[in-house]
Amino acid sequence: MSTLELRGIEKRFGAARVLERLDLTVASGEFLVLLGASGCGKTTALRIVSGLEEASAGQVLIDGRDVTRAAPAARGVSMVFQSYALFPHLSVAENIVFGLKVRRVARDERERRLKRVAAMVGLDGLLDRKPAQLSGGQRQRVALARAAAAEHPLCLMDEPLSNLDAKLRQEMRAEIRALQRSLGMTVVYVTHDQVEAMSMADRVVLLREGRIEQCGTPADLYDRPATAYVAQFVGVPPMNVLALEDGPRGAVVRGGEPGHAVVEGAGEGLLLGLRPECIRLDPAGYPARVEAVDYHGADTVVCARLGDQRLLIRVAGHFVAPADGEIRVSWPFEAVHLFEAESGRRAALPPKPAKGNPQCSVV
Amino acid sequence: MRIRDWATGYLLILPAAAVLAAFTHLPIVRTVRDSLFSRGSAIRPARFVGLDNFEALAADPVFWKVLGNNLAFALGTVPASIALALAMALLVDRKLKGQGVLRLAYFLPTMLPMIAAANLWLFFYTPDIGLLDQILGRFGLPGRNWLGDPATVLPCLMTMTVWKEAGFFMIFYLAALQTQPPELKEAARLEGAGRWVYFRRVLFPMLMPTTMFVLINAVLNAFKLVDHLFVLTKGGPNNASNLLLYYIFEHAFAFNDLPAAAALTAVLLALLAGLAVTQFALLDRRVHYR
């Protein structure tokens, strides 16, 4: 059963189109992440669901009920804001039960919910503090507790972790996920951070300029990106996308040796996608020239040039480039993605690796 | 080094301290001292009389009337002007067409000099031919001597003062409203709070620091404003609109009774200090400062 359904949602601000015909269904208990660069319309989409913004066209259905014109409070959603939106003059406890009081929930019921959510997010002992006396992570917990105390089936989160430092963010990711599971909440979560999306989501919707670029599980987005844009958005470091050109034995990386075919067939108008972690150093591989080395501890990201295209390679451990900068690289055929250069869409792979490739005959 | 540090500090505040001392603190001390001396003349120099001047005040029925007038004036103008200021600020805080013009219109009375504003209102209140009576005349109501009647003169002055003060306080509220994060309103809306609940439970508490500031200023102004009395009533009729500061002026420059004026001034100062301290003590704990 679906908790949330968006049908053909459009949003225009004056002449600017922020969302174009957005269709989306969120199942009950699902953790859905709206992912995208800033300005892609993800926050606008969330605000349309919450009712804080009105759609220019289309319908919002929650639990099968059309709430497109309903007031925010009548939709049965709670929301966690990027800035937390805590009431600074109220204590933690008063913040958490604010909505319950407004909705005239009975006193003992309020107390019961307060105790329960405070224990869940670890705010015991802080209930009398004012938000100003809390750290960023604790404020975030109060915001989460307020959303959980409402016991609405649908919870919206607008970049809730972006004001926290990296270590805390990692902790909170796990906590939010655990909270969502234990309460059985349906969550729509907006973020620009693909790590958050990959690690938390049941399903990711990648938005680009107000349209859905791809919708699928994190593994779908990583393993079978629908477009070159998705390919480069997901994964750290991002997928390499190299322009191809025709060669006598098959497609070659632009500016590379004409004989060093990478895939069968024509190359013009195609892009080659390769994840940095799928490329390996191989004395029998394609020649490349190291341009920069970025040591991260567990691994090293090598920036090299293959033909006239830039290639990032993730090498385990500490990599030291040879003095002349010349390396040779190869990759398994399963790691190859092809995209159409013009539309960016995924293209069909030829059935086999390029034949007669002198260096890479066995892959 | 340390000595030089504090010496530098004192040198830096010296100019301001000197000016304050010469024009504020010294006159206060002199006034309090004068209030304890008799009226001096060429033949009889002033001599120390203790609290005689204050006893004379306490026995003066006009003083009690003026004090009562002033308290009524404060009670009538302070809450009304603050409420009006907040209402106007809420109104022009929204995105409206002609927002700038509207804000200016609300602020205009504050920009007018009190003397000019009082002259304007004099025309409103003029019996029979004034604006007020002309409007009432349309409905068949008889003309009235608004400023000449002890029953209406003080309310008339209060109305004008509220009109004059509200625009000024509105500016402070408007500034405070514009620093309110919009997410708080959105969060409250999502939690089911209507406009009134949001105002009462969130917005008004958040505006408390501004209210506190405005309240103290409004109370001070209720005792400090006299300009309009010179133009409109001169304290009359029969002291019905006389206020403390105007009464001090009368004693000092009309009756030439400087010791009485000094004693009155001391009373006024004590009253204002007491009011300010009470307000802080009562409200400060309830005010949430960010």
XYZ file of C-alpha atoms in Angstrom:
653
model
C 0.000 0.000 0.000
C 1.364 3.380 -0.865
C 1.630 6.126 1.713
C 2.487 8.937 -0.643
C 1.790 9.454 -4.278
C 2.718 12.399 -6.458
C 0.920 12.697 -9.776
C 2.289 15.021 -12.405
C 3.495 17.613 -9.905
C 4.644 20.829 -11.530
C 5.966 23.961 -9.942
C 6.670 27.269 -11.581
C 8.003 30.405 -9.942
C 7.124 33.066 -12.492
C 8.736 31.930 -15.720
C 11.129 29.534 -13.983
C 10.091 25.890 -13.986
C 11.339 24.215 -10.857
C 9.548 20.890 -11.170
C 8.305 19.295 -14.363
C 5.715 16.544 -14.209
C 6.988 14.693 -11.192
C 5.428 11.252 -10.691
C 6.409 9.295 -7.645
C 5.012 6.610 -5.359
C 6.370 5.925 -1.900
C 5.458 2.663 -0.214
C 4.522 2.449 3.436
C 7.572 2.084 5.656
C 9.903 3.027 2.849
C 12.926 5.293 3.254
C 12.993 7.329 0.066
C 15.784 9.788 -0.630
C 15.383 12.704 -3.012
C 18.905 13.341 -4.193
C 20.190 16.132 -6.358
C 22.456 19.122 -6.734
C 21.306 22.433 -5.305
C 18.522 23.976 -7.354
C 17.261 20.675 -8.728
C 13.865 21.086 -7.045
C 14.202 18.438 -4.344
C 13.376 20.770 -1.463
C 10.511 22.282 -3.438
C 9.118 18.789 -3.997
C 9.321 18.099 -0.262
C 7.612 21.393 0.578
C 4.824 20.573 -1.851
C 4.288 17.278 -0.041
C 4.212 19.097 3.301
C 1.803 21.730 2.013
C 4.119 24.625 2.821
C 4.300 25.215 -0.922
C 1.491 24.774 -3.393
C 1.988 22.855 -6.625
C 1.255 24.698 -9.878
C -0.255 21.505 -11.253
C -0.657 17.884 -10.275
C -1.921 16.014 -7.244
C -0.526 14.940 -3.886
C -2.097 11.840 -2.343
C -1.362 10.695 1.177
C -2.822 7.323 2.152
C -4.923 7.529 -0.979
C -6.501 10.817 0.067
C -6.086 13.816 -2.218
C -4.444 16.498 -0.062
C -3.309 18.788 -2.878
C -5.272 21.695 -1.437
C -5.216 20.635 2.210
C -3.524 22.732 4.895
C -0.144 21.437 6.133
C -1.543 20.405 9.518
C -4.375 18.450 7.899
C -2.024 16.182 5.964
C -0.679 14.142 8.855
C 2.979 14.721 8.082
C 5.816 15.767 10.324
C 8.930 17.503 9.149
C 12.540 17.896 10.211
C 14.083 21.112 8.962
C 17.650 21.750 7.941
C 17.905 24.497 10.561
C 16.014 22.238 13.026
C 13.398 25.004 13.529
C 13.312 24.512 17.283
C 11.456 27.108 19.319
C 14.280 28.857 21.149
C 12.171 30.082 24.061
C 10.813 26.622 24.879
C 12.603 23.820 26.689
C 13.435 20.558 24.957
C 10.379 18.865 26.457
C 8.089 21.756 25.466
C 9.519 21.690 21.949
C 8.810 17.992 21.606
C 5.197 18.196 22.798
C 4.447 21.567 21.170
C 2.366 20.026 18.404
C 0.656 17.584 20.756
C -0.429 20.472 22.974
C -1.659 22.442 19.989
C -3.652 19.427 18.843
C -4.980 18.988 22.390
C -3.577 15.527 22.986
C -4.354 14.531 26.577
C -1.730 15.230 29.209
C -0.788 11.653 30.141
C -0.617 10.690 26.485
C 1.757 13.625 25.919
C 3.909 12.500 28.847
C 3.970 8.944 27.572
C 5.078 9.948 24.075
C 7.628 12.407 25.418
C 9.240 9.724 27.587
C 9.263 7.252 24.759
C 10.819 9.445 22.075
C 13.262 11.100 24.483
C 14.599 7.667 25.378
C 14.730 6.656 21.726
C 16.861 9.581 20.593
C 18.898 9.783 23.797
C 17.653 13.088 25.209
C 16.999 11.886 28.760
C 18.372 14.380 31.226
C 18.318 17.224 28.714
C 14.572 17.814 28.709
C 14.710 21.027 30.756
C 17.408 22.651 28.665
C 16.791 25.369 26.115
C 17.892 24.694 22.528
C 20.670 27.287 22.875
C 22.259 25.108 25.580
C 22.496 22.094 23.275
C 25.088 21.025 20.736
C 24.200 20.737 17.075
C 23.742 16.980 17.295
C 21.481 17.292 20.338
C 19.345 19.918 18.607
C 19.016 17.576 15.676
C 17.830 14.893 18.070
C 15.204 17.243 19.493
C 13.940 17.928 15.986
C 13.775 14.196 15.321
C 12.019 13.584 18.622
C 9.447 16.264 17.801
C 8.762 14.589 14.467
C 8.564 11.140 16.067
C 6.277 12.301 18.889
C 3.693 13.408 16.339
C 3.309 9.729 15.353
C 2.351 10.708 11.836
C 2.873 7.910 9.327
C 4.834 10.167 6.974
C 7.930 12.090 7.993
C 9.717 14.561 5.742
C 13.354 15.461 6.304
C 15.006 18.382 4.576
C 18.791 17.941 4.655
C 18.693 17.286 8.383
C 22.376 16.458 8.696
C 23.955 19.181 6.614
C 24.746 21.402 9.606
C 26.652 18.698 11.469
C 30.302 17.777 11.283
C 31.376 14.695 9.359
C 31.767 12.316 12.297
C 28.426 13.229 13.860
C 26.745 12.987 10.490
C 27.841 9.402 10.174
C 26.462 8.556 13.628
C 23.180 10.325 12.965
C 22.722 8.513 9.650
C 22.624 5.222 11.482
C 20.407 6.628 14.230
C 17.847 8.106 11.870
C 17.707 4.837 9.988
C 17.247 2.872 13.218
C 14.548 5.277 14.423
C 12.704 5.010 11.130
C 12.801 1.214 11.219
C 11.681 0.878 14.821
C 8.776 3.313 14.343
C 7.868 1.955 10.934
C 7.742 5.502 9.589
C 7.649 6.335 5.931
C 10.397 8.852 5.325
C 11.045 11.174 2.416
C 14.526 12.499 2.900
C 16.092 15.302 0.893
C 19.845 15.553 0.535
C 22.560 16.641 -1.860
C 24.999 14.194 -0.291
C 25.129 10.985 -2.283
C 26.819 9.159 0.610
C 23.727 9.800 2.745
C 21.510 8.669 -0.101
C 23.474 5.490 -0.750
C 23.821 4.494 2.882
C 20.307 5.277 4.122
C 17.858 4.875 1.290
C 15.642 1.983 0.353
C 15.156 3.844 -2.881
C 16.825 6.902 -4.334
C 15.248 9.430 -6.666
C 17.898 11.469 -8.403
C 16.526 14.817 -9.570
C 18.092 17.048 -12.135
C 16.616 20.390 -13.154
C 13.183 19.432 -11.908
C 13.020 16.034 -13.588
C 13.653 12.536 -12.336
C 16.955 11.407 -13.789
C 16.775 7.957 -12.254
C 14.777 6.199 -9.589
C 15.921 2.955 -8.040
C 17.732 1.259 -5.196
C 21.179 2.583 -4.297
C 22.668 -0.488 -5.989
C 20.689 0.246 -9.186
C 22.066 3.760 -9.322
C 25.589 2.580 -8.689
C 25.618 -0.495 -10.907
C 23.391 0.605 -13.754
C 23.278 4.391 -13.902
C 20.629 5.411 -16.415
C 22.576 8.441 -17.593
C 26.095 9.786 -17.537
C 24.844 12.421 -15.066
C 23.752 9.750 -12.583
C 26.996 7.912 -13.145
C 28.979 10.961 -12.169
C 26.705 11.922 -9.275
C 26.891 8.620 -7.430
C 30.133 7.229 -6.066
C 33.275 8.772 -4.612
C 35.311 9.582 -6.581
C 32.716 9.845 -9.357
C 32.628 7.572 -12.348
C 35.021 8.440 -15.149
C 33.203 9.408 -18.311
C 35.511 9.442 -21.316
C 34.698 10.529 -24.836
C 35.278 7.861 -27.458
C 36.174 8.067 -31.144
C 36.349 5.624 -34.006
C 39.441 3.497 -34.465
C 40.472 0.837 -36.970
C 39.816 -2.021 -34.528
C 36.968 -0.550 -32.541
C 36.174 2.487 -30.384
C 39.160 4.164 -28.760
C 39.428 6.776 -26.037
C 39.640 10.146 -27.742
C 43.228 11.213 -28.368
C 44.505 7.721 -27.595
C 46.469 5.278 -29.712
C 44.269 4.402 -32.772
C 44.927 0.692 -32.277
C 43.987 0.568 -28.591
C 40.333 -0.249 -28.932
C 38.308 -0.338 -25.702
C 35.007 -1.659 -27.083
C 33.851 -3.127 -30.335
C 32.241 -0.999 -33.001
C 32.051 2.741 -33.594
C 33.106 5.139 -30.889
C 32.015 8.512 -32.211
C 29.122 9.924 -30.201
C 29.612 7.552 -27.308
C 30.942 7.972 -23.797
C 32.783 5.318 -21.863
C 31.925 5.051 -18.169
C 34.401 3.458 -15.783
C 34.295 3.471 -11.991
C 37.674 4.469 -10.526
C 37.549 1.456 -8.215
C 37.176 -0.953 -11.175
C 40.364 0.140 -12.868
C 43.558 -1.662 -11.997
C 47.214 -1.240 -12.743
C 48.186 -3.819 -15.297
C 51.511 -4.033 -17.188
C 49.593 -5.369 -20.186
C 46.997 -2.554 -20.137
C 46.470 0.787 -21.861
C 49.229 3.372 -21.409
C 48.303 6.385 -19.283
C 50.229 9.288 -17.773
C 49.934 10.189 -14.087
C 49.064 13.842 -13.454
C 48.335 13.908 -9.747
C 48.235 11.554 -6.792
C 45.807 12.000 -3.918
C 46.654 9.826 -0.915
C 43.678 9.052 1.386
C 45.195 6.521 3.771
C 43.360 3.333 2.885
C 43.643 4.099 -0.785
C 45.082 6.504 -3.284
C 43.190 8.296 -6.024
C 45.405 8.672 -9.062
C 44.498 11.271 -11.620
C 45.862 10.225 -14.984
C 45.382 11.009 -18.634
C 44.267 8.353 -21.069
C 44.336 9.700 -24.595
C 43.262 13.293 -24.018
C 40.682 12.282 -21.401
C 41.038 12.495 -17.643
C 40.865 9.244 -15.723
C 40.609 8.743 -11.958
C 41.906 5.472 -10.637
C 41.434 4.206 -7.110
C 44.381 2.154 -5.988
C 44.451 0.356 -2.656
C 47.146 1.416 -0.217
C 49.784 4.039 -0.809
C 50.596 4.426 -4.475
C 53.816 6.026 -5.582
C 53.890 7.073 -9.215
C 56.857 5.941 -11.298
C 59.405 8.644 -12.033
C 58.385 9.031 -15.685
C 54.670 9.031 -14.806
C 53.906 6.261 -17.289
C 51.489 3.605 -16.041
C 49.364 0.996 -17.699
C 45.781 0.339 -16.724
C 43.053 -2.147 -17.568
C 39.556 -3.017 -16.386
C 37.228 -5.995 -16.589
C 34.681 -5.844 -19.373
C 31.784 -5.976 -16.872
C 32.935 -2.620 -15.523
C 32.305 -0.867 -18.820
C 29.301 1.466 -19.145
C 28.423 3.185 -22.397
C 26.399 6.386 -22.727
C 25.207 8.381 -25.712
C 27.191 11.587 -25.785
C 24.263 13.740 -26.909
C 21.463 12.599 -24.597
C 23.676 11.190 -21.841
C 21.450 8.103 -21.852
C 22.786 4.628 -21.260
C 23.667 2.850 -24.506
C 23.645 -0.865 -25.214
C 26.972 -2.555 -24.705
C 28.463 -4.568 -27.535
C 28.412 -8.230 -26.568
C 32.175 -8.631 -26.395
C 35.306 -6.662 -25.577
C 37.163 -5.240 -28.526
C 38.877 -7.861 -30.594
C 42.536 -7.703 -31.514
C 43.398 -5.265 -28.775
C 47.131 -5.935 -28.426
C 47.400 -5.095 -24.757
C 44.043 -6.227 -23.488
C 43.313 -9.439 -25.284
C 42.463 -11.281 -22.110
C 40.080 -9.547 -19.763
C 51.940 47.414 31.891
C 48.795 46.596 33.766
C 48.573 50.106 35.227
C 49.017 51.557 31.775
C 46.229 49.305 30.509
C 43.617 50.576 32.884
C 44.909 54.113 32.606
C 44.345 53.907 28.860
C 40.866 52.553 29.481
C 39.934 55.387 31.807
C 41.416 57.957 29.442
C 39.297 56.561 26.628
C 36.013 56.849 28.554
C 36.985 60.196 30.057
C 35.437 62.483 27.379
C 32.069 60.736 27.488
C 32.168 60.482 31.278
C 32.991 64.175 31.601
C 30.109 65.256 29.403
C 27.690 62.903 31.178
C 28.862 64.122 34.571
C 28.609 67.787 33.666
C 25.186 67.641 32.043
C 23.462 64.711 33.717
C 24.929 63.544 36.998
C 25.917 66.908 38.475
C 22.524 68.512 37.736
C 20.807 65.540 39.390
C 22.909 65.932 42.520
C 22.346 69.727 42.500
C 18.619 69.264 42.080
C 18.381 66.817 44.952
C 20.439 69.218 47.085
C 18.274 72.219 46.094
C 15.170 70.290 47.071
C 16.405 70.279 50.667
C 16.900 74.091 50.828
C 14.446 76.959 51.175
C 13.797 79.526 48.501
C 16.542 82.139 48.644
C 16.224 85.831 47.874
C 18.544 88.840 47.779
C 18.076 89.530 51.477
C 17.430 86.044 52.783
C 19.837 83.380 51.503
C 18.558 79.802 51.059
C 18.875 77.678 54.190
C 18.648 73.954 54.828
C 15.066 72.957 55.584
C 15.287 69.179 55.397
C 12.181 67.558 53.934
C 9.990 70.684 54.302
C 9.666 71.057 50.531
C 8.468 67.465 50.216
C 5.997 67.944 53.052
C 4.637 70.979 51.244
C 4.236 68.859 48.118
C 2.434 66.145 50.008
C 0.028 68.768 51.321
C -0.572 70.188 47.828
C -3.801 68.735 46.365
C -2.749 69.834 42.869
C 0.396 67.683 43.131
C -1.687 64.588 43.860
C -4.016 65.440 41.033
C -1.118 65.888 38.617
C 0.471 62.635 39.769
C -2.848 60.835 39.279
C -3.204 62.435 35.844
C 0.239 61.244 34.881
C -0.371 57.673 36.056
C -3.646 57.608 34.152
C -1.848 59.044 31.134
C 0.796 56.290 31.325
C -1.780 53.543 31.787
C -3.846 54.879 28.925
C -1.059 55.411 26.420
C 1.562 52.704 27.078
C -0.402 49.483 26.498
C -2.432 51.041 23.699
C 0.557 52.343 21.777
C 2.471 49.064 22.193
C -0.489 46.990 21.026
C -1.084 49.303 18.088
C 2.625 49.268 17.194
C 2.686 45.471 17.184
C -0.480 45.271 15.123
C 0.864 47.721 12.549
C 4.216 45.920 12.397
C 2.487 42.568 11.812
C 0.427 44.176 9.085
C 3.303 45.696 7.128
C 5.707 42.789 7.727
C 3.885 40.823 5.036
C 4.666 41.132 1.374
C 2.142 43.663 0.170
C 1.885 45.996 -2.734
C 2.896 49.468 -1.636
C 4.553 48.027 1.455
C 7.103 50.844 1.581
C 4.455 53.547 1.334
C 2.416 51.886 4.071
C 5.394 51.627 6.402
C 6.218 55.273 5.777
C 2.620 56.254 6.442
C 2.706 54.487 9.810
C 6.013 56.076 10.687
C 5.060 59.593 9.583
C 3.543 60.771 12.905
C 6.864 59.998 14.572
C 8.747 62.180 12.142
C 6.524 65.200 12.752
C 7.711 67.502 15.527
C 5.370 67.253 18.517
C 4.542 70.961 18.278
C 3.394 70.555 14.663
C 1.434 67.409 15.474
C -0.218 69.112 18.435
C -1.259 72.034 16.241
C -2.757 69.565 13.807
C -4.763 67.864 16.518
C -5.837 71.245 17.839
C -7.796 71.592 14.597
C -9.340 68.170 15.091
C -10.485 68.985 18.591
C -11.679 72.564 17.978
C -15.293 72.842 19.160
C -17.967 72.895 16.416
C -15.673 73.621 13.450
C -13.015 70.991 14.256
C -12.784 67.742 12.290
C -14.129 65.647 15.126
C -17.202 67.759 15.692
C -17.853 68.046 11.960
C -17.878 64.278 11.624
C -20.057 63.851 14.699
C -22.288 66.649 13.361
C -23.050 64.545 10.296
C -24.646 62.039 12.618
C -26.595 64.761 14.354
C -24.466 64.789 17.482
C -23.901 68.126 19.208
C -20.523 69.886 19.256
C -18.345 69.600 22.284
C -15.453 71.508 23.802
C -13.112 68.520 23.776
C -10.086 70.226 25.283
C -12.076 72.533 27.527
C -13.929 69.808 29.359
C -12.096 68.194 32.319
C -13.818 64.902 31.497
C -12.532 64.626 27.929
C -9.292 66.575 27.911
C -7.003 63.788 29.180
C -8.409 61.069 26.881
C -7.969 63.525 23.981
C -4.313 63.981 24.845
C -3.864 60.241 25.240
C -5.345 59.532 21.809
C -2.943 61.948 20.207
C 0.015 60.514 22.098
C -0.828 56.947 21.076
C -1.083 58.106 17.466
C 2.284 59.796 17.750
C 4.135 57.028 19.572
C 2.853 53.849 17.924
C 4.668 54.462 14.633
C 7.964 54.826 16.436
C 7.557 51.579 18.360
C 6.357 49.857 15.192
C 9.837 50.313 13.716
C 11.361 48.244 16.522
C 8.775 45.523 16.170
C 9.201 45.486 12.411
C 12.954 45.097 12.772
C 12.452 42.240 15.234
C 9.868 40.548 13.006
C 12.224 40.594 10.080
C 14.857 38.651 11.988
C 12.414 35.829 12.792
C 13.392 32.649 10.947
C 10.543 31.599 8.631
C 11.027 27.909 9.495
C 9.601 28.493 12.965
C 6.333 29.590 11.454
C 6.391 26.648 9.065
C 7.207 24.196 11.833
C 4.356 25.600 13.912
C 1.985 25.375 10.943
C 2.905 21.754 10.337
C 2.288 21.011 13.997
C -1.209 22.349 13.574
C -0.807 25.795 15.098
C -3.106 28.386 13.592
C -2.170 32.031 13.286
C -3.301 32.945 16.783
C -1.599 29.993 18.476
C 1.590 30.725 16.547
C 1.438 34.360 17.645
C 0.720 33.586 21.285
C 2.973 30.584 21.782
C 5.880 31.391 19.460
C 6.007 34.844 17.923
C 5.063 36.969 20.917
C 7.518 35.223 23.267
C 10.211 35.644 20.634
C 9.431 39.369 20.503
C 9.707 39.779 24.282
C 13.125 41.486 24.223
C 11.651 44.083 21.872
C 8.523 44.440 23.986
C 10.682 44.965 27.049
C 12.689 47.685 25.336
C 9.607 49.361 23.932
C 7.782 49.159 27.261
C 10.545 50.895 29.185
C 10.766 53.608 26.572
C 7.016 54.034 26.455
C 6.785 54.412 30.232
C 9.611 56.948 30.234
C 7.949 58.866 27.424
C 4.649 58.962 29.272
C 6.402 61.040 31.935
C 8.754 62.925 29.655
C 6.407 64.272 27.005
C 5.082 67.779 27.654
C 5.404 69.568 24.323
C 1.775 68.980 23.464
C 0.582 70.596 26.700
C 2.147 73.910 25.668
C 0.175 73.911 22.445
C -3.065 72.245 23.426
C -4.088 72.893 27.047
C -1.325 74.376 29.192
C -2.387 71.837 31.785
C -5.965 73.108 31.970
C -8.789 73.260 32.509
C -8.317 73.318 36.252
C -5.208 71.104 36.031
C -7.306 68.338 34.473
C -4.583 67.687 31.892
C -1.570 68.767 33.903
C 1.324 66.289 33.956
C 4.320 66.087 36.294
C 6.917 67.522 33.967
C 4.674 70.427 32.995
C 3.946 71.032 36.675
C 7.709 71.176 37.313
C 8.026 73.680 34.505
C 5.259 75.804 36.018
C 6.901 75.802 39.437
C 10.318 76.648 38.097
C 9.508 79.261 35.488
C 5.968 80.485 36.107
C 5.757 80.499 39.906
C 9.506 80.973 40.231
C 9.562 78.438 43.076
C 12.802 76.616 42.399
C 12.941 74.516 45.601
C 9.448 73.151 44.914
C 10.451 72.380 41.327
C 13.581 70.625 42.619
C 11.548 68.537 45.051
C 9.099 67.622 42.263
C 12.000 66.658 40.017
C 13.431 64.421 42.730
C 10.034 62.744 43.079
C 9.790 62.244 39.319
C 13.300 60.779 39.150
C 12.591 58.381 41.997
C 9.319 57.376 40.351
C 10.965 56.660 36.978
C 13.860 54.759 38.537
C 11.400 52.721 40.586
C 9.309 51.938 37.505
C 12.331 50.887 35.457
C 13.653 48.619 38.217
C 10.222 47.033 38.715
C 9.850 46.376 35.023
C 13.239 44.726 34.801
C 12.653 42.681 37.911
C 9.217 41.508 36.807
C 9.874 40.880 33.159
C 13.512 40.086 32.684
C 13.160 36.491 33.806
C 10.374 35.955 31.329
C 12.267 37.445 28.447
C 14.117 35.012 26.269
C 17.237 36.590 24.787
C 18.868 34.754 21.937
